[in-house]
Amino acid sequence: MAVPVWSVDPRTGKQREQVATEATAQEVDAAVRAAAAALPALADRSVRSRLLRGAAGLLEESGERIIAAADAETALGVPRLTGELARTAYQLRAFAEVVDEGGYLDVIIDHADPDAKPLPRPDLRRFKIPLGVVAVYAASNFPLAFSVPGGDTASALAAGCPVVVKAHPDHPATSELCADVLRRAAVAAGLPADTVVLVHGFQAGVELVRHPLVSGAGFTGSIPGGRALFDAAAARPRPIPFHGELGSLNPVVVTEAAAAERAEQIGAGLAGSFTLGNGQFCTKPGLVLAPSGADGDRLVTALTEAASGAAAGVLLDSRMRDNFLKGAAARTALPGVTAPVVPGDGGEHVVQPGFVTVEAADLTEQGAYDLLLEECFGPLTVVVRYGSGDDLAAVLDRLPGNLTATAHLGADEADQDGGQAAALLARLTGLAGRVLVNGWPTGVAVAPAQHHGGPYPATTSTSTSVGGTAIERWLRPVAFQDTPPALLPPELRDGNPLGVPRKVDGVREVPAS
Amino acid sequence: MAVPVWSVDPRTGKQREQVATEATAQEVDAAVRAAAAALPALADRSVRSRLLRGAAGLLEESGERIIAAADAETALGVPRLTGELARTAYQLRAFAEVVDEGGYLDVIIDHADPDAKPLPRPDLRRFKIPLGVVAVYAASNFPLAFSVPGGDTASALAAGCPVVVKAHPDHPATSELCADVLRRAAVAAGLPADTVVLVHGFQAGVELVRHPLVSGAGFTGSIPGGRALFDAAAARPRPIPFHGELGSLNPVVVTEAAAAERAEQIGAGLAGSFTLGNGQFCTKPGLVLAPSGADGDRLVTALTEAASGAAAGVLLDSRMRDNFLKGAAARTALPGVTAPVVPGDGGEHVVQPGFVTVEAADLTEQGAYDLLLEECFGPLTVVVRYGSGDDLAAVLDRLPGNLTATAHLGADEADQDGGQAAALLARLTGLAGRVLVNGWPTGVAVAPAQHHGGPYPATTSTSTSVGGTAIERWLRPVAFQDTPPALLPPELRDGNPLGVPRKVDGVREVPAS
C-alpha cells in the first residue's frame, strides 16, 4: 500500500495536492544503489563544478515556480523565499569555486628522504577522496537553503559524493521541483540523473541511514529526530559520520555597560531578531541575559514596545504550532516568570510572538526552570535578569552547546585587551561555534570563514553545515606511498599539473591564479 | 579494595612487580578534573611547543631505563625499542613544529563586505580551538609510540588538550615511567603536572569515556574493545568524537607481471614483513593475493623458505599467545587450506611464524572461510591464489576497511597511465587509508603526508593517528563575527602578528619563515 505524500498549506491547514508516495524499503535501496552507481562519474572535479554552476542557473531559471510552491507550502512569504533562493544559488556557485580551487583536497607531499631521521622515509603523498553516497535530511525551516538544493547537498556534490535526499514533509512539492533542477543539471553536466535522488517518508529516512552503501549523513532538524538518526548511524555494523545540526538556544549576554549605552537599541534589535522568519531560525536568540536595574528595565521596555507591534504569523505546520502553544504556555505558567508580551495563540493557524522574563537565581539550579534552557521553536525568547557577574556565570555554566553566542558590550569594554569582556568572550567561545559582538545571530552569511555548528546539541560533530569548509564532512584522506607517477592522481604528481594549493616538503605552494 | 596492577614478563609469564592499583571511579573522576584544570594553561602555543620538545628531551634522557622496563614487560627487544623511543621523541618534536607553524589552526578571514551579493557580509574570522580533556587508550604493541608518550598524547597536547591516558595492562611500569617524563616536562614548561594523568584498569577505561568532562578519545587496539568504547562514546548524553584504530587485514595484491618478474624477492619481502615484530604490527600484511600458476608457485616457495627460517618469538602476553594458537589452528584446519609453514606453538611462551594458502574461489562467498578475512594478531599470513582478474575482484569485494592496501606491479604496469594497474590502485584506494606500490605496509613513517587510518574497522573515524594532521582530531572550529580587534585571538587580528598561514579574503597568506 503506497502511502501518499501531500503538500499542505499551513495558512489554511488544507491539503493542496498529492505530490508523491512514501518510499518503501525497496525503493530506498534502489535509490541508494542508483546514486552509488553515479560515484565514478563524479570523480572529475571540472564536471562537479559544471554541475554546481548549472544547478545554480537552473534554480534561478525555475525560481518563480519554486518560490510559489515554497510559499504555498511553508507560508514563509515571497520576499524571504526570493532571498533564500538567491542565497541557495550563490551557495552552489561558492562550492563550485571551492572545487575549482582545490585547496579542500589538503594535498601534502613528502618526497622520499633516504637520510631522514630517525629512519629513511618513503615518498608519501596525501589528499582527500569522496566518502561515497551521502544521505541528506532536509530541514523544515529553509525549504531551499537547508533542503534539497541546500548546503548539505551542494557540499556533498562538491566533494564528489552522490546524494540521496530525504525530503522534509513540510514542503514535498518544493522538494520535487528542486530535485528535478538538480537532476537536470546533472544530466547537462554529463552525469547520471541519479547523482541526486529524492525520497519521501519518515521510515524511508530510517532505512536510508542504515543502508550499507550510505557513507555519511547530513541533517538539520530537531534534537529528538537528529539524535535518533545519529544513534542509528553509530549503531550500524560499519558506523558512518553523522553531521547533524539539532538545536540551539543562542544565548545573548548584554553587559551593564552595553545596557547603559544602548538599552533601547538592543531591545528593539532583539525583537527584530527573535521574531525574524516567525522565530523559526536555528539561530534565533532564545535566551538573553540582561542586567537587573534601571538600564536593564529600559531594555525590557524597548523590547516590550517592539514585540507588541510584531505581527502574528503562520508557523511551518500545525504540529509546530501546537508545540509552540504548549511550550509558550508552560513557560509563562512558571511561578515568578512574567510575560510582558504574551506569546501564544494569534488566531486560527497563526501564533503571536512574545517573551518572558525570569530572575537569574531561578535558573542556577536544576529544577522546573530547566524548561527555559530548552529551545522553543517559534517567536518566543527568554530574558534572564542577572544582578552580578556571579549570577551571569552561574547561568552560563548551565547552558548546553550552541550554534552561536553573542555579547553586547559597552564601547570601552570592546576596546580593552584582556579585560572582563575578553573573559566573557572566552566563556562564550566555549559554548558555541560562532561568537558575535554587538550583533544578532539570525542571518548566517555564506562565506569561507563561516562556522555553523557548535558543541552538542548544536551539532553532533565538530563540523559546519555552512561555508566552504562544509565540504570537509564528505571526504577522507588517503596517502600514496612510493607510487609511480603514472599511477598517481594528477593533483599529487610532481609539477602540480592541475595547479592546486599544496604543501610540499614542508613548504606551502600557492599556485598563481 | 584496591586491585593491584602487576608488571608481567611475557618471556616467563612471571609477575615482575606491583606497579600501581586500578583506578576507582572516584580516582578517574579526580584524574579528569585535575586534567581539565590544566586546560587554560595550555592555551599558549609557545608553552605547548616547549612542553613537547621538553618531553622529547626527557624521554631520551630516561631512555635507557624506559627501554629496559619496556623490554622486560613486552619482550620486544632492546634494538626495536631503541628505535621506537627515537621515533617517539621525533614525533613529539614534529608536533612542536606543527604547533609553531600554526597552519593547523586553519585560519580563514573574510573582512566585512557591505557590497557582497546576495547580502552584505559581516566580518568573519575562523580558527580552531582545543576540544577539552582527551582520553587516550594506549596500545599493547607499541609501548612508546602508540602508548603514553605516543602520537595520540602528542597530538592532543599539541592541540592544547590535557590528556588522561588509560595505560595498557601489558606495560604498566613503562607507562608509569613515561607518564613521569611527560609530567616533569609539563612542570618544566610552566604547566600543571596534571596536564597528563595516567590511570590503570579496564573499568577505569570505561569510566573515562563516559566522564562528562572528557571531550574526545583516541584508541589503538582490538575491534571488540574499540567498538565497545566507540559505542559508549556515541551513547553519552553528549556524544564525543572517538578516534579508534581497531583492526586491519592490510591486503597485498601481487599481479601476474610482478610475480613473473620478482617472485623470489616478493616472497622473501613478505616473510620479512609479516614476521616483523613477531607479527604484532597493525599494518602486518594479513592477506596476500598471489596468482595461480608457476610464477605464483615460485613466490610461495620463496616465502616458504624465508618463513621456515623465521625464529620463534614471544608475544606481548599469554592471552595473545592463546588467541594466536587458537586462530592459527582454526585457520590451518579449514578444508582445502594448506600450511607450507605451520604457524602455532613454538615452545613454552613462544610462537612459531607461519602461513596458509587457500584458493580464491573459497573466499568469494560467505561461509566458513570468512575466518580468513579476519585479522589474526601475530606472525601469520594468508596467501590467496587467484586464477583470474574476476577471482581477484571477487575477493577484494569481500574485504572490510583497512589501514593499508598494497600492489606489487610489473615494471610495464607501473609506467602505464590509465591501464589495469590504475584500475587496481583505484580499487585498493577504496579499501584503505594508505596505498603502497611495490613495498610493504609495516613501518609507518612519521611525516606530514602520512595517513594511518582507513574505512571501518581500520578506524572509527576518517582521521589519522600518525602524521601532522593527527592534530585535527582534537580541535573544533569557531568563527568570530564583527569582533573588535582587541578581543580577537592574536592569530585572527589584522596584520597577522603571530605570522600563521591564513586565507584572507580568498587569498592564501604564507608568512615568510
CSV table of N, CA, C and O in Angstrom, one decimal, chain A residues 64-97:
chain,number,residue,atom,x,y,z
A,64,GLU,N,10.7,31.4,-10.1
A,64,GLU,CA,9.3,31.8,-9.8
A,64,GLU,C,8.4,30.7,-9.4
A,64,GLU,O,7.7,30.8,-8.4
A,65,ARG,N,8.5,29.6,-10.1
A,65,ARG,CA,7.7,28.4,-9.8
A,65,ARG,C,8.1,27.8,-8.5
A,65,ARG,O,7.2,27.5,-7.7
A,66,ILE,N,9.4,27.7,-8.2
A,66,ILE,CA,9.8,27.1,-7.0
A,66,ILE,C,9.4,28.0,-5.8
A,66,ILE,O,8.9,27.5,-4.8
A,67,ILE,N,9.6,29.3,-5.9
A,67,ILE,CA,9.2,30.2,-4.8
A,67,ILE,C,7.7,30.1,-4.6
A,67,ILE,O,7.3,30.1,-3.4
A,68,ALA,N,6.9,30.1,-5.6
A,68,ALA,CA,5.5,30.0,-5.5
A,68,ALA,C,5.1,28.7,-4.7
A,68,ALA,O,4.3,28.7,-3.8
A,69,ALA,N,5.7,27.6,-5.1
A,69,ALA,CA,5.4,26.3,-4.4
A,69,ALA,C,5.8,26.4,-3.0
A,69,ALA,O,5.1,26.0,-2.0
A,70,ALA,N,7.0,26.9,-2.7
A,70,ALA,CA,7.6,27.0,-1.4
A,70,ALA,C,6.7,27.9,-0.5
A,70,ALA,O,6.4,27.6,0.7
A,71,ASP,N,6.2,29.0,-1.1
A,71,ASP,CA,5.4,29.9,-0.3
A,71,ASP,C,4.1,29.2,0.1
A,71,ASP,O,3.6,29.3,1.2
A,72,ALA,N,3.5,28.5,-0.9
A,72,ALA,CA,2.2,27.8,-0.6
A,72,ALA,C,2.4,26.7,0.4
A,72,ALA,O,1.4,26.5,1.2
A,73,GLU,N,3.6,26.1,0.5
A,73,GLU,CA,3.7,25.0,1.5
A,73,GLU,C,4.3,25.5,2.8
A,73,GLU,O,4.1,24.7,3.8
A,74,THR,N,5.0,26.6,2.9
A,74,THR,CA,5.6,27.0,4.1
A,74,THR,C,5.2,28.3,4.7
A,74,THR,O,5.5,28.6,5.9
A,75,ALA,N,4.4,29.1,3.9
A,75,ALA,CA,4.0,30.4,4.4
A,75,ALA,C,5.1,31.3,4.8
A,75,ALA,O,4.9,32.3,5.5
A,76,LEU,N,6.3,31.1,4.3
A,76,LEU,CA,7.4,32.0,4.6
A,76,LEU,C,7.4,33.3,3.9
A,76,LEU,O,8.1,34.2,4.3
A,77,GLY,N,6.6,33.4,2.8
A,77,GLY,CA,6.4,34.7,2.1
A,77,GLY,C,7.4,34.7,0.9
A,77,GLY,O,8.5,34.2,1.0
A,78,VAL,N,6.9,35.4,-0.1
A,78,VAL,CA,7.7,35.5,-1.3
A,78,VAL,C,9.0,36.3,-1.2
A,78,VAL,O,10.1,35.9,-1.7
A,79,PRO,N,9.0,37.4,-0.4
A,79,PRO,CA,10.3,38.2,-0.3
A,79,PRO,C,11.4,37.3,0.4
A,79,PRO,O,12.5,37.2,-0.1
A,80,ARG,N,11.0,36.7,1.5
A,80,ARG,CA,12.0,35.9,2.2
A,80,ARG,C,12.5,34.7,1.3
A,80,ARG,O,13.7,34.4,1.2
A,81,LEU,N,11.6,34.1,0.6
A,81,LEU,CA,11.9,32.9,-0.3
A,81,LEU,C,12.7,33.4,-1.5
A,81,LEU,O,13.6,32.6,-2.0
A,82,THR,N,12.5,34.6,-2.0
A,82,THR,CA,13.3,35.1,-3.1
A,82,THR,C,14.7,35.3,-2.6
A,82,THR,O,15.7,34.9,-3.3
A,83,GLY,N,14.9,35.8,-1.4
A,83,GLY,CA,16.2,35.9,-0.9
A,83,GLY,C,16.9,34.6,-0.7
A,83,GLY,O,18.1,34.4,-0.9
A,84,GLU,N,16.1,33.6,-0.2
A,84,GLU,CA,16.6,32.3,0.1
A,84,GLU,C,17.1,31.6,-1.2
A,84,GLU,O,18.1,30.9,-1.2
A,85,LEU,N,16.3,31.8,-2.2
A,85,LEU,CA,16.7,31.2,-3.5
A,85,LEU,C,18.0,31.8,-4.0
A,85,LEU,O,18.9,31.1,-4.5
A,86,ALA,N,18.1,33.1,-3.9
A,86,ALA,CA,19.4,33.8,-4.3
A,86,ALA,C,20.6,33.2,-3.5
A,86,ALA,O,21.6,33.0,-4.0
A,87,ARG,N,20.3,33.1,-2.2
A,87,ARG,CA,21.4,32.6,-1.3
A,87,ARG,C,21.8,31.1,-1.7
A,87,ARG,O,22.9,30.8,-1.7
A,88,THR,N,20.7,30.3,-2.0
A,88,THR,CA,21.0,28.9,-2.4
A,88,THR,C,21.8,28.8,-3.7
A,88,THR,O,22.7,28.0,-3.8
A,89,ALA,N,21.4,29.6,-4.7
A,89,ALA,CA,22.2,29.6,-5.9
A,89,ALA,C,23.6,30.1,-5.7
A,89,ALA,O,24.6,29.6,-6.2
A,90,TYR,N,23.7,31.2,-4.9
A,90,TYR,CA,25.1,31.7,-4.5
A,90,TYR,C,25.9,30.6,-3.9
A,90,TYR,O,27.1,30.4,-4.2
A,91,GLN,N,25.3,29.8,-3.0
A,91,GLN,CA,26.0,28.7,-2.3
A,91,GLN,C,26.4,27.6,-3.2
A,91,GLN,O,27.6,27.1,-3.1
A,92,LEU,N,25.6,27.3,-4.2
A,92,LEU,CA,26.0,26.3,-5.2
A,92,LEU,C,27.2,26.8,-5.9
A,92,LEU,O,28.2,26.0,-6.2
A,93,ARG,N,27.2,28.0,-6.3
A,93,ARG,CA,28.4,28.6,-7.1
A,93,ARG,C,29.6,28.7,-6.2
A,93,ARG,O,30.7,28.5,-6.6
A,94,ALA,N,29.4,29.0,-4.9
A,94,ALA,CA,30.5,29.1,-4.0
A,94,ALA,C,31.2,27.8,-3.9
A,94,ALA,O,32.5,27.7,-3.8
A,95,PHE,N,30.4,26.7,-3.8
A,95,PHE,CA,31.1,25.4,-3.7
A,95,PHE,C,31.7,25.0,-5.1
A,95,PHE,O,32.7,24.3,-5.1
A,96,ALA,N,31.2,25.5,-6.2
A,96,ALA,CA,31.9,25.3,-7.5
A,96,ALA,C,33.3,25.9,-7.4
A,96,ALA,O,34.3,25.4,-7.8
A,97,GLU,N,33.4,27.1,-6.8
A,97,GLU,CA,34.7,27.8,-6.6
A,97,GLU,C,35.6,27.0,-5.7
A,97,GLU,O,36.8,26.9,-5.9
